XYZ file of C-alpha atoms in Angstrom:
725
model
C 0.077 0.035 -0.178
C 1.456 3.153 -0.997
C 1.910 5.696 1.880
C 0.379 9.083 2.351
C 3.648 11.576 2.175
C 1.578 13.692 4.344
C 1.162 11.535 7.192
C 3.461 11.891 10.087
C 5.843 9.028 11.886
C 5.764 9.388 15.250
C 8.149 7.743 17.686
C 6.181 8.170 21.319
C 8.483 7.072 23.878
C 6.224 6.544 27.295
C 5.849 3.762 29.699
C 2.689 5.179 31.342
C 0.451 6.026 28.492
C -2.367 4.198 26.126
C -2.562 4.316 23.024
C -6.105 5.660 23.912
C -4.988 8.429 25.130
C -2.840 8.606 21.883
C -5.720 8.790 19.484
C -6.180 12.183 20.509
C -3.325 13.357 18.328
C -4.223 11.905 15.260
C -7.931 12.100 15.363
C -8.507 15.648 14.251
C -5.737 16.269 12.039
C -6.381 16.256 8.150
C -2.311 15.096 7.811
C -3.149 11.844 9.748
C -0.510 10.184 12.401
C 1.468 6.493 11.941
C 2.369 6.687 15.509
C 4.700 3.455 16.717
C 4.448 3.098 21.006
C 7.315 2.097 22.882
C 7.878 2.125 26.904
C 11.854 2.385 26.816
C 14.540 4.649 25.536
C 16.808 1.682 24.229
C 13.363 0.300 22.079
C 13.608 3.764 20.646
C 17.034 3.426 19.936
C 15.962 0.080 18.117
C 13.644 1.359 16.357
C 15.090 4.500 15.370
C 17.881 1.959 13.403
C 14.936 0.111 11.543
C 12.676 2.909 10.642
C 12.732 6.740 9.710
C 10.316 8.962 11.547
C 9.286 12.372 11.438
C 9.490 13.175 15.315
C 9.708 11.956 18.851
C 7.684 12.416 21.974
C 9.359 11.096 24.830
C 8.381 11.241 28.539
C 11.302 12.457 31.040
C 10.997 9.374 33.574
C 11.433 6.281 32.166
C 12.689 2.939 32.289
C 16.630 2.316 32.505
C 17.549 5.559 30.615
C 15.860 9.088 30.923
C 14.384 11.545 28.423
C 16.916 13.317 28.420
C 19.735 10.615 28.022
C 17.610 9.630 25.683
C 17.775 12.827 23.569
C 21.587 13.290 23.909
C 22.379 9.934 22.946
C 20.159 11.057 19.324
C 21.683 14.171 19.157
C 24.954 12.759 20.098
C 24.728 10.544 16.716
C 24.115 13.595 14.359
C 20.468 13.077 14.330
C 18.422 16.419 14.424
C 15.058 15.001 14.585
C 12.167 17.234 16.244
C 12.325 15.839 19.959
C 9.143 16.596 22.587
C 9.410 16.038 25.978
C 6.291 15.631 26.975
C 5.996 14.763 30.588
C 3.808 14.615 33.978
C 6.766 15.177 36.705
C 8.812 17.688 35.526
C 10.329 20.352 36.893
C 11.727 23.845 35.901
C 15.286 22.347 36.076
C 14.329 19.149 34.039
C 12.845 21.850 31.727
C 15.779 23.943 31.069
C 18.237 20.339 31.135
C 15.525 19.060 28.364
C 16.229 22.761 25.898
C 20.065 22.696 26.699
C 20.217 18.986 25.386
C 18.556 19.754 21.976
C 14.549 19.281 22.790
C 12.638 21.774 20.420
C 9.779 22.112 23.193
C 9.121 20.573 26.628
C 5.356 20.289 27.518
C 3.685 19.865 31.133
C 0.756 16.580 31.239
C -1.345 18.404 33.551
C -4.298 19.680 32.744
C -7.521 18.208 30.900
C -6.093 15.015 28.761
C -7.860 16.479 25.355
C -6.650 20.176 25.925
C -3.164 18.136 26.513
C -2.707 16.469 23.836
C -4.592 18.726 21.617
C -1.615 21.214 22.128
C 1.062 18.045 21.668
C -0.812 17.264 18.391
C -0.511 21.462 17.550
C 3.232 21.132 18.301
C 3.615 18.009 16.394
C 2.576 19.638 13.177
C 3.998 22.719 13.532
C 7.558 21.383 13.928
C 7.329 18.276 11.034
C 5.921 20.839 8.499
C 8.667 23.602 9.273
C 11.434 20.115 8.870
C 9.808 19.149 5.533
C 10.036 23.205 4.572
C 13.378 22.902 5.349
C 14.206 19.255 4.095
C 12.396 20.708 0.852
C 14.513 23.778 0.580
C 17.737 21.885 1.158
C 16.852 19.672 -1.381
C 16.461 22.460 -3.647
C 19.434 24.316 -2.915
C 21.012 20.477 -3.570
C 19.832 20.066 -6.794
C 21.172 23.458 -7.998
C 24.475 23.155 -6.548
C 24.099 19.556 -8.231
C 23.267 20.753 -11.566
C 26.002 23.435 -11.288
C 28.803 20.855 -10.341
C 27.583 18.173 -13.161
C 27.995 21.098 -15.665
C 31.231 22.350 -14.552
C 32.481 17.921 -13.505
C 31.730 17.490 -17.532
C 33.168 20.969 -18.712
C 36.547 20.200 -17.204
C 39.322 18.747 -20.139
C 40.631 16.104 -17.311
C 39.219 12.806 -16.343
C 37.033 12.663 -14.075
C 35.747 8.818 -12.283
C 33.932 8.788 -9.167
C 34.060 5.279 -7.469
C 32.643 3.339 -4.824
C 34.171 2.292 -1.836
C 35.149 -0.946 -3.885
C 36.582 0.601 -6.850
C 33.086 0.201 -9.075
C 32.503 3.156 -11.300
C 29.602 5.366 -10.199
C 30.205 8.626 -12.345
C 32.644 9.706 -15.117
C 32.765 13.243 -17.065
C 32.016 13.744 -20.547
C 36.214 13.709 -21.368
C 36.282 10.271 -20.048
C 33.780 8.799 -22.703
C 35.706 10.712 -25.225
C 39.220 10.102 -24.540
C 39.062 6.413 -24.040
C 35.670 5.626 -26.392
C 32.944 3.930 -24.403
C 29.334 5.046 -23.409
C 28.314 5.400 -19.914
C 26.316 2.515 -19.981
C 29.580 0.078 -21.052
C 31.574 1.360 -17.210
C 29.317 2.430 -15.368
C 28.648 -0.328 -12.135
C 32.253 -1.795 -13.604
C 35.542 -1.836 -11.324
C 38.379 1.273 -12.701
C 40.551 -1.684 -13.069
C 38.759 -2.771 -16.120
C 39.919 0.426 -18.016
C 43.725 -0.577 -17.270
C 45.916 -2.446 -19.535
C 45.407 -6.269 -17.785
C 49.118 -6.606 -17.378
C 48.987 -3.659 -15.006
C 45.710 -3.728 -13.222
C 47.488 -5.676 -9.891
C 49.971 -2.784 -9.710
C 46.942 0.177 -10.472
C 44.941 -0.977 -7.391
C 47.971 -1.309 -5.280
C 49.143 2.686 -6.390
C 45.872 3.684 -5.727
C 45.261 2.497 -2.303
C 49.015 4.071 -1.576
C 47.249 7.069 -2.876
C 44.593 6.891 -0.764
C 46.905 5.943 2.333
C 48.812 9.133 1.584
C 51.724 8.064 0.365
C 51.654 9.899 -2.871
C 50.258 12.862 -3.910
C 49.882 11.617 -7.801
C 51.267 9.130 -10.140
C 51.541 7.931 -13.807
C 49.174 5.185 -14.180
C 48.159 3.705 -17.949
C 45.044 3.729 -19.145
C 43.153 1.351 -22.260
C 40.955 2.696 -24.316
C 38.135 0.356 -25.925
C 40.177 -0.205 -29.180
C 43.518 -1.183 -27.096
C 45.417 2.106 -27.523
C 47.768 3.151 -24.068
C 46.769 6.488 -22.712
C 50.034 7.170 -20.189
C 48.023 9.413 -17.485
C 48.865 10.728 -14.250
C 46.352 10.357 -11.479
C 45.742 12.222 -8.143
C 43.082 9.661 -5.694
C 41.179 11.529 -2.722
C 38.390 10.536 -0.898
C 34.711 12.356 -0.906
C 31.053 11.933 -0.983
C 29.071 11.209 -3.591
C 24.921 11.380 -3.260
C 25.550 10.848 0.235
C 27.773 8.177 0.227
C 31.562 7.892 1.099
C 33.176 7.822 -2.602
C 36.932 7.738 -4.185
C 37.185 10.587 -6.764
C 39.969 10.147 -9.390
C 41.409 12.684 -11.881
C 43.349 12.026 -14.483
C 45.901 13.981 -16.854
C 46.705 13.049 -20.544
C 50.285 13.525 -19.799
C 51.204 11.728 -23.108
C 49.253 14.678 -25.297
C 51.766 16.975 -23.687
C 55.210 14.910 -24.485
C 53.782 15.004 -28.654
C 56.350 16.316 -30.607
C 56.375 20.263 -30.640
C 55.310 20.462 -34.104
C 51.876 18.343 -33.171
C 51.595 20.385 -30.146
C 52.089 24.211 -31.976
C 49.138 22.990 -34.119
C 46.704 22.646 -30.719
C 48.522 25.698 -29.277
C 47.688 27.819 -31.923
C 44.654 27.157 -33.440
C 43.246 28.066 -29.341
C 40.737 31.319 -29.308
C 42.567 31.743 -25.324
C 45.740 33.090 -25.161
C 48.418 30.799 -24.163
C 52.349 30.675 -23.995
C 54.951 28.224 -22.806
C 57.534 29.435 -20.577
C 60.461 27.483 -18.711
C 59.754 26.406 -15.056
C 63.546 27.571 -13.885
C 63.429 31.124 -14.964
C 60.014 31.873 -16.648
C 61.505 32.874 -20.397
C 58.685 32.300 -22.726
C 59.737 29.050 -25.364
C 56.485 29.905 -27.484
C 53.170 32.008 -27.566
C 50.315 31.090 -29.826
C 48.500 33.214 -32.445
C 45.775 34.556 -29.915
C 48.639 36.024 -27.632
C 50.182 37.687 -30.954
C 46.687 39.259 -31.767
C 45.110 39.691 -28.212
C 48.089 41.116 -26.142
C 50.053 42.968 -29.231
C 53.427 41.657 -29.168
C 55.354 40.169 -32.396
C 56.527 36.767 -31.434
C 60.450 38.111 -31.365
C 59.814 40.618 -28.811
C 58.724 38.125 -26.350
C 60.329 34.889 -26.742
C 63.632 34.416 -24.502
C 61.580 37.392 -22.199
C 59.588 36.651 -19.167
C 56.582 38.651 -18.154
C 57.897 41.491 -15.630
C 60.368 42.017 -18.898
C 57.304 42.909 -21.030
C 55.654 44.720 -17.837
C 53.097 42.152 -19.066
C 51.447 42.186 -14.830
C 49.124 45.089 -13.625
C 49.586 44.422 -9.942
C 53.287 42.244 -9.813
C 51.734 40.425 -6.956
C 49.120 38.939 -8.543
C 51.881 36.745 -10.418
C 54.132 35.775 -7.117
C 50.166 34.831 -5.730
C 49.743 32.687 -8.930
C 52.783 31.017 -8.296
C 52.646 30.334 -4.722
C 49.068 28.870 -6.093
C 50.825 26.742 -8.514
C 53.643 25.609 -5.635
C 50.868 24.329 -3.608
C 48.097 22.664 -5.427
C 50.023 21.669 -8.584
C 48.107 23.987 -11.194
C 46.704 27.197 -11.580
C 42.758 27.121 -12.394
C 41.025 30.419 -13.770
C 42.087 32.884 -10.998
C 41.575 36.394 -12.166
C 43.848 38.627 -13.124
C 44.401 42.032 -15.331
C 47.107 42.350 -17.722
C 48.356 45.108 -19.885
C 49.205 44.690 -23.455
C 51.556 46.501 -25.367
C 49.888 49.681 -26.333
C 49.262 50.045 -22.403
C 45.122 48.907 -22.268
C 44.558 46.919 -19.546
C 42.639 43.538 -20.262
C 40.951 41.127 -17.991
C 41.742 37.486 -18.257
C 41.065 33.684 -16.335
C 44.739 32.453 -16.226
C 45.257 28.761 -16.121
C 49.040 27.217 -15.265
C 49.981 23.864 -15.635
C 53.105 21.557 -15.625
C 54.052 20.699 -19.189
C 56.696 18.230 -20.775
C 57.856 21.002 -23.339
C 60.900 19.209 -25.913
C 61.937 17.729 -22.782
C 62.376 20.489 -20.627
C 60.033 21.193 -17.489
C 57.533 24.379 -18.526
C 54.545 26.206 -17.596
C 51.680 26.074 -19.655
C 49.462 29.462 -19.283
C 46.238 29.755 -20.445
C 44.225 33.062 -20.336
C 40.671 33.308 -21.446
C 39.751 37.175 -22.288
C 37.088 38.515 -20.020
C 37.582 41.557 -20.618
C 34.024 42.855 -22.119
C 32.700 40.877 -19.443
C 34.693 42.995 -16.431
C 33.280 46.034 -18.658
C 29.663 45.007 -19.029
C 29.955 44.506 -15.076
C 31.539 47.809 -14.370
C 28.722 49.735 -16.709
C 26.140 48.065 -14.761
C 27.963 49.273 -11.372
C 27.614 52.359 -12.904
C 24.099 52.519 -13.434
C 23.565 51.089 -9.724
C 25.674 54.165 -8.813
C 23.375 56.665 -10.929
C 20.303 54.879 -9.344
C 21.629 55.199 -5.898
C 22.370 58.860 -6.379
C 19.367 59.694 -8.132
C 17.131 57.867 -5.604
C 19.007 60.056 -2.873
C 19.167 63.508 -4.536
C 15.637 63.030 -4.766
C 14.704 62.710 -1.388
C 12.738 59.447 -1.241
C 12.520 56.577 1.151
C 12.605 53.138 -0.878
C 11.875 49.839 0.065
C 12.686 46.664 -1.445
C 10.069 43.624 -0.228
C 11.001 40.087 -0.201
C 7.586 38.531 -0.390
C 8.324 35.056 -0.077
C 10.854 35.397 3.626
C 8.987 38.840 4.536
C 12.645 40.214 4.507
C 12.301 44.247 4.140
C 15.237 46.819 3.148
C 14.781 50.106 3.718
C 17.097 53.242 2.059
C 18.310 55.320 4.922
C 16.308 58.161 3.142
C 13.408 55.753 4.592
C 14.841 56.510 8.054
C 16.174 59.619 7.829
C 13.035 61.750 6.623
C 11.583 60.289 9.802
C 14.299 61.955 11.764
C 16.047 58.173 12.683
C 19.091 57.205 11.676
C 18.884 54.224 10.114
C 20.381 51.600 12.421
C 17.730 52.773 15.287
C 14.643 50.974 13.886
C 14.472 46.992 12.242
C 13.882 46.612 8.818
C 11.048 44.644 9.387
C 7.318 45.621 8.093
C 6.370 45.811 11.742
C 8.243 49.125 11.923
C 6.200 50.290 9.394
C 2.750 49.382 10.520
C 3.871 50.750 13.911
C 4.737 54.608 12.578
C 1.539 54.352 11.011
C -1.207 56.818 12.396
C -3.750 54.549 14.441
C -6.735 55.713 12.193
C -5.030 55.212 8.452
C -3.579 51.834 9.574
C -6.789 50.307 9.789
C -7.986 50.709 5.971
C -4.296 51.463 4.390
C -2.513 48.751 5.187
C -5.284 45.723 4.403
C -5.688 47.665 1.098
C -1.638 47.985 0.436
C -1.522 44.272 1.585
C -4.509 43.628 -1.513
C -2.563 45.561 -4.303
C 0.537 43.730 -3.746
C -1.081 40.172 -3.575
C -3.034 40.802 -6.980
C 0.437 41.868 -8.542
C -1.391 45.795 -9.334
C 0.478 49.461 -8.539
C -0.756 51.359 -6.123
C -0.678 54.780 -4.566
C -1.763 55.790 -0.858
C -1.060 58.591 1.264
C -0.859 58.082 5.467
C 0.981 59.621 8.419
C 3.978 57.797 9.589
C 5.295 58.883 13.409
C 8.582 61.334 13.445
C 11.176 61.109 16.054
C 10.226 63.713 17.559
C 6.841 63.080 18.011
C 5.238 64.927 15.222
C 3.055 63.354 12.238
C 4.677 63.594 8.820
C 2.159 62.602 5.769
C 3.429 60.189 2.881
C 2.415 59.480 -0.804
C 2.951 55.628 -0.692
C 4.025 54.419 -4.198
C 4.232 50.588 -4.858
C 4.463 47.611 -7.410
C 4.682 44.345 -7.149
C 7.625 42.221 -9.516
C 8.752 38.563 -10.066
C 5.089 37.830 -10.647
C 4.938 34.149 -11.446
C 2.233 31.837 -13.502
C 0.201 31.877 -11.127
C -0.311 34.946 -10.755
C 1.581 35.124 -7.274
C 4.060 37.975 -7.010
C 7.732 37.168 -5.331
C 9.125 40.674 -4.374
C 7.798 44.751 -4.554
C 9.056 47.335 -4.569
C 8.069 50.984 -3.780
C 9.032 54.737 -2.222
C 7.911 56.921 0.300
C 7.987 60.712 -0.354
C 7.122 63.441 2.588
C 4.313 65.189 1.015
C 3.450 67.241 4.124
C 3.532 70.796 2.838
C 1.122 69.416 0.317
C -1.496 68.019 2.922
C -0.650 71.240 4.721
C -1.694 73.001 1.871
C -4.321 71.048 0.770
C -6.199 71.373 3.815
C -5.657 75.467 4.131
C -7.261 75.388 0.378
C -10.032 73.273 1.754
C -10.621 75.864 4.733
C -10.785 78.569 1.999
C -12.790 77.211 -0.200
C -15.400 76.691 2.715
C -15.183 80.169 3.661
C -15.614 81.213 -0.075
C -18.624 78.777 -0.289
C -20.970 79.855 2.733
C -20.166 83.669 1.397
C -21.002 82.476 -1.894
C -24.126 80.568 -1.201
C -24.856 83.308 1.804
C -24.701 86.128 -1.108
C -26.243 83.770 -3.628
C -28.994 83.284 -1.777
C -29.437 86.760 -1.029
C -29.589 87.879 -4.310
C -32.053 85.277 -5.543
C -34.485 86.542 -2.783
C -33.544 89.695 -3.982
C -34.580 88.623 -7.521
C -37.463 86.951 -6.621
C -38.937 90.192 -5.058
C -38.034 92.477 -8.069
C -39.478 89.677 -10.266
C -43.068 90.085 -8.323
C -43.465 93.809 -8.688
C -41.953 93.210 -12.275
C -45.202 91.007 -12.671
C -47.742 93.287 -10.575
C -46.398 96.036 -12.652
C -46.820 93.982 -15.844
C -50.505 93.701 -14.905
C -51.549 97.376 -13.984
C -49.471 98.967 -16.981
C -51.774 99.283 -20.223
C -49.632 101.289 -22.127
C -48.087 99.102 -24.653
C -44.727 101.295 -25.096
C -44.394 100.834 -20.994
C -45.094 97.362 -21.616
C -42.423 97.412 -24.370
C -39.913 98.544 -22.322
C -40.899 96.726 -19.322
C -40.676 93.044 -21.155
C -36.772 93.425 -21.282
C -36.114 93.963 -17.943
C -37.822 90.892 -17.042
C -36.121 88.919 -19.234
C -32.758 90.267 -18.030
C -33.946 89.660 -14.393
C -34.566 85.857 -15.278
C -31.357 85.399 -17.228
C -29.266 87.178 -13.630
C -31.180 84.370 -11.680
C -30.092 81.329 -13.733
C -26.746 82.600 -13.951
C -26.688 82.896 -10.049
C -27.887 79.482 -9.542
C -25.926 78.451 -12.236
C -22.929 79.274 -9.533
C -24.070 77.298 -7.013
C -23.682 74.450 -9.619
C -20.052 75.326 -10.554
C -19.292 75.802 -7.040
C -19.505 71.741 -6.081
C -17.371 71.126 -9.512
C -14.248 69.089 -8.621
C -15.217 68.848 -4.661
C -15.671 65.133 -4.627
C -14.013 62.025 -5.740
C -14.645 60.903 -8.700
C -16.416 57.195 -8.766
C -17.738 54.870 -10.969
C -21.111 55.710 -12.660
C -23.461 53.397 -14.527
C -24.916 55.546 -17.713
C -28.116 53.501 -18.074
C -28.915 54.466 -14.582
C -27.691 58.248 -14.822
C -29.647 58.511 -18.006
C -32.940 56.986 -16.037
C -32.403 59.451 -13.225
C -32.023 62.311 -15.448
C -35.294 61.455 -17.600
C -37.582 61.290 -14.095
C -36.161 64.499 -13.312
C -36.908 65.995 -16.907
C -40.300 64.708 -17.341
C -41.547 65.113 -21.015
C -43.593 63.179 -22.706
C -42.546 64.072 -25.850
C -39.272 63.088 -26.193
C -38.921 59.368 -26.244
C -35.401 58.154 -25.053
C -33.257 54.952 -26.013
C -30.265 53.617 -24.051
C -28.164 50.438 -25.092
C -25.277 51.014 -23.380
C -26.312 48.254 -20.920
C -23.593 47.247 -17.456
C -21.155 50.328 -19.087
C -20.026 52.383 -16.343
C -17.647 55.536 -16.373
C -15.077 57.354 -14.004
C -16.736 60.547 -13.877
C -17.277 63.147 -11.035
C -20.404 62.779 -9.469
C -22.215 65.667 -11.320
C -22.128 63.862 -14.655
C -25.778 63.648 -13.831
C -25.459 67.625 -14.778
C -24.090 66.526 -18.049
C -26.588 64.208 -19.201
C -29.426 66.731 -18.058
C -27.973 69.594 -19.806
C -27.464 67.458 -23.313
C -31.237 66.026 -22.818
C -32.647 69.623 -21.766
C -30.335 71.629 -24.580
C -32.110 69.324 -27.398
C -35.483 69.670 -25.763
C -35.139 73.538 -25.801
C -33.083 73.989 -28.918
C -33.522 70.782 -30.766
C -37.066 72.061 -32.300
C -39.620 69.647 -32.775
C -36.948 67.204 -31.508
C -38.767 63.813 -30.738
C -35.958 61.246 -29.684
C -32.648 61.502 -28.271
C -30.756 58.200 -27.763
C -27.880 56.752 -26.313
C -24.911 54.505 -27.524
C -21.685 53.740 -27.100
C -18.521 51.744 -29.012
C -15.156 51.996 -29.097
C -12.652 53.470 -31.174
C -9.120 53.846 -31.482
C -8.529 52.396 -27.551
C -11.089 55.246 -26.453
C -14.760 54.570 -25.664
C -17.005 56.688 -27.008
C -20.705 57.857 -25.664
C -22.893 59.421 -28.470
C -26.158 61.621 -27.382
C -28.222 62.631 -30.462
C -31.574 63.602 -31.272
C -32.961 64.294 -34.356
C -33.796 67.795 -34.168
C -32.251 70.578 -36.533
C -29.027 69.929 -35.153
C -26.039 72.340 -35.003
C -24.869 75.120 -37.104
C -21.322 74.066 -38.838
C -19.873 77.971 -37.525
C -21.051 77.282 -33.588
C -20.041 73.828 -33.074
C -16.452 75.010 -31.699
C -17.984 77.695 -29.963
C -21.149 76.196 -27.716
C -18.885 74.569 -25.034
C -17.385 78.473 -24.430
C -18.768 79.907 -21.221
C -21.609 82.745 -22.809
C -21.857 81.423 -25.820
C -25.434 80.180 -26.980
C -28.957 81.099 -27.587
C -30.120 81.338 -24.035
C -27.373 82.461 -20.971
C -24.377 80.304 -22.361
C -24.283 78.177 -19.229
C -25.093 74.450 -20.019
C -22.810 73.087 -22.173
C -19.501 74.940 -20.769
C -20.723 73.370 -17.219
C -20.831 70.229 -18.967
C -17.393 70.291 -20.728
C -15.955 71.189 -17.456
C -17.650 68.652 -15.507
C -15.933 66.204 -18.397
C -12.847 68.030 -18.180
C -12.089 66.559 -14.223
C -11.435 62.824 -15.250
C -9.495 63.879 -18.893
C -12.991 63.030 -21.012
C -13.610 65.711 -23.561
C -17.013 66.095 -25.669
C -17.425 67.494 -29.405
C -20.464 67.962 -31.328
C -20.113 65.551 -34.666
C -23.855 65.834 -36.093
C -24.917 67.228 -39.752
C -27.070 70.442 -39.554
C -30.812 69.479 -40.580
C -30.667 66.134 -39.246
C -29.689 66.687 -35.582
C -27.046 67.292 -32.706
C -25.156 64.540 -31.933
C -22.672 64.485 -28.973
C -19.833 62.108 -28.665
C -18.249 61.762 -25.530
C -14.934 60.169 -25.406
C -13.486 58.628 -22.260
C -9.711 57.670 -22.474
C -8.183 54.136 -22.044
C -9.217 52.905 -18.378
C -11.691 55.050 -17.782
C -14.188 53.113 -18.866
C -15.375 49.410 -17.841
C -18.515 47.048 -18.670
C -19.611 45.151 -15.501
């Protein structure tokens, strides 16, 4: 039967508790428990040798070895399995001793059994889940490390062998396969001795044992290819670990290639793209350099041969040469150390240096190889410059910067983040709780959940809130942030943002609000008084009109009545204009707005059709005034309008709401002027107000109808300003 991977395997060591009590441990758990119960520490140790457990729960008082000695025995063997002391007769001293010995928790059995076992169950689940998470993380790291090792393993030109303790082959690198002509299936699991000539196998076995015993650093041992060709190699052997098991590592260098004739060596030597040079081991004078050396360093061969690196002043830092020779003496070779060199023209070139001992024309020599990494270094330096510019820009902007790792909850705050609040960076910890604790209590309950929501949904945000400064005062902050490193499931793993001091702006806004409040109050009182006076004037005008029979006087009185009406309408307009932009824009359903306006107009002469459905636009709360004025404009000025149609379509990335009627339309010379203040057949305020309301949220309006066929107003909404719910 397949084992549940989420099951918790528990070893319970207690001479008193019964299995019925233990049932409380797993009866309510979704994970499930598999419990083995023993009554002594000795039995527990036997169980551990024969089975893998996720956690151990042990009493302190046991027969023979007590619980703490049991724990010390386990920890002494290198086993870090979670361990809980669960006892009813312990003391504070026992608890301290248990924790010092490596126990993860110490629990008393006193109390209601269901409660105490429930608490124990919770601790077990918590410890096991923590350990499994750590093991998974370790496995991922090992896997990644293994990939890197295998990549390096197979890109090394040396012959690499991994053997078990008996000398059987566990793994080899690609160089072995290419050199000896076998495929991996032919040699995996075979004794490494099969790769030596039959007559040399006993000798090879003894030599390997001597090297492992420390008698030699290396030895020359021949290998044989699949087709029987012998290759002389120099081999080093050492102990190590492979896949968690003891292993023998063998590194063989084909020295037969280094003993080929100079002509054959030169062919390989000069075809390399890497810079290569051969110098005498004794005094370091160059015997030969390859074409890449001549081309990249810039010296002709005749200016190099017979001279040393010091003669040519190749090393930018002389100590680099001394360091390389020290490594060569200690380790027998130099591999990929970064050293800058000076070219003939004075330019600096960066490279990875490797040095090996070789025999060249029967002379002990050094083969030096340099891989040019100048382009990479230049790219790194340019990247560093960009980073420096970014840091300077952030510092100059006086913005506080934060960088949040959503997986670990680790967060970075830039120095300016602290200093803008009057703190030094070391005075407060880099943690989310620092940010939350500094926030004003009135803002915390709303702002923190909102920002968490934006971050988890990978949406950019901008929020204003107050943070407490070191001196106790409050600073208004404009916080902006955005999520990054979003995976295929839409889950972000990083968020970055800034804090900007907007205290002055907030103070200015509050001052403006107070001033506007006073002005609005003054305007309201003044308007109320003027309208009352105008109402009186109009009443007297109407009375006078009824009392006067003379045609000439009535002719003069009529313009006065009209002028008074216009004045009153303009005064009432200031009430609408006063509210313009005062309230926060909101999403509004066009269909609902149209229906509300029709109820206000109460006209049975005009039929209104709307097919905007669920369309919503983001606009000032006075949007209803827009449609009211457009409908009223059609009613009063359209002449015989019987139908108004409201529709919606998209064009060039914008949303377009169309309001059109079947009246007389708008004259061509008036299309661009009807939205101006004071232009029109009445007060010239209605369409001006329409344009001003829409402008608040970036919406534009234009008249596109044909004179004689009706007016057509197109309300153009920018991308992001409309939606279909």
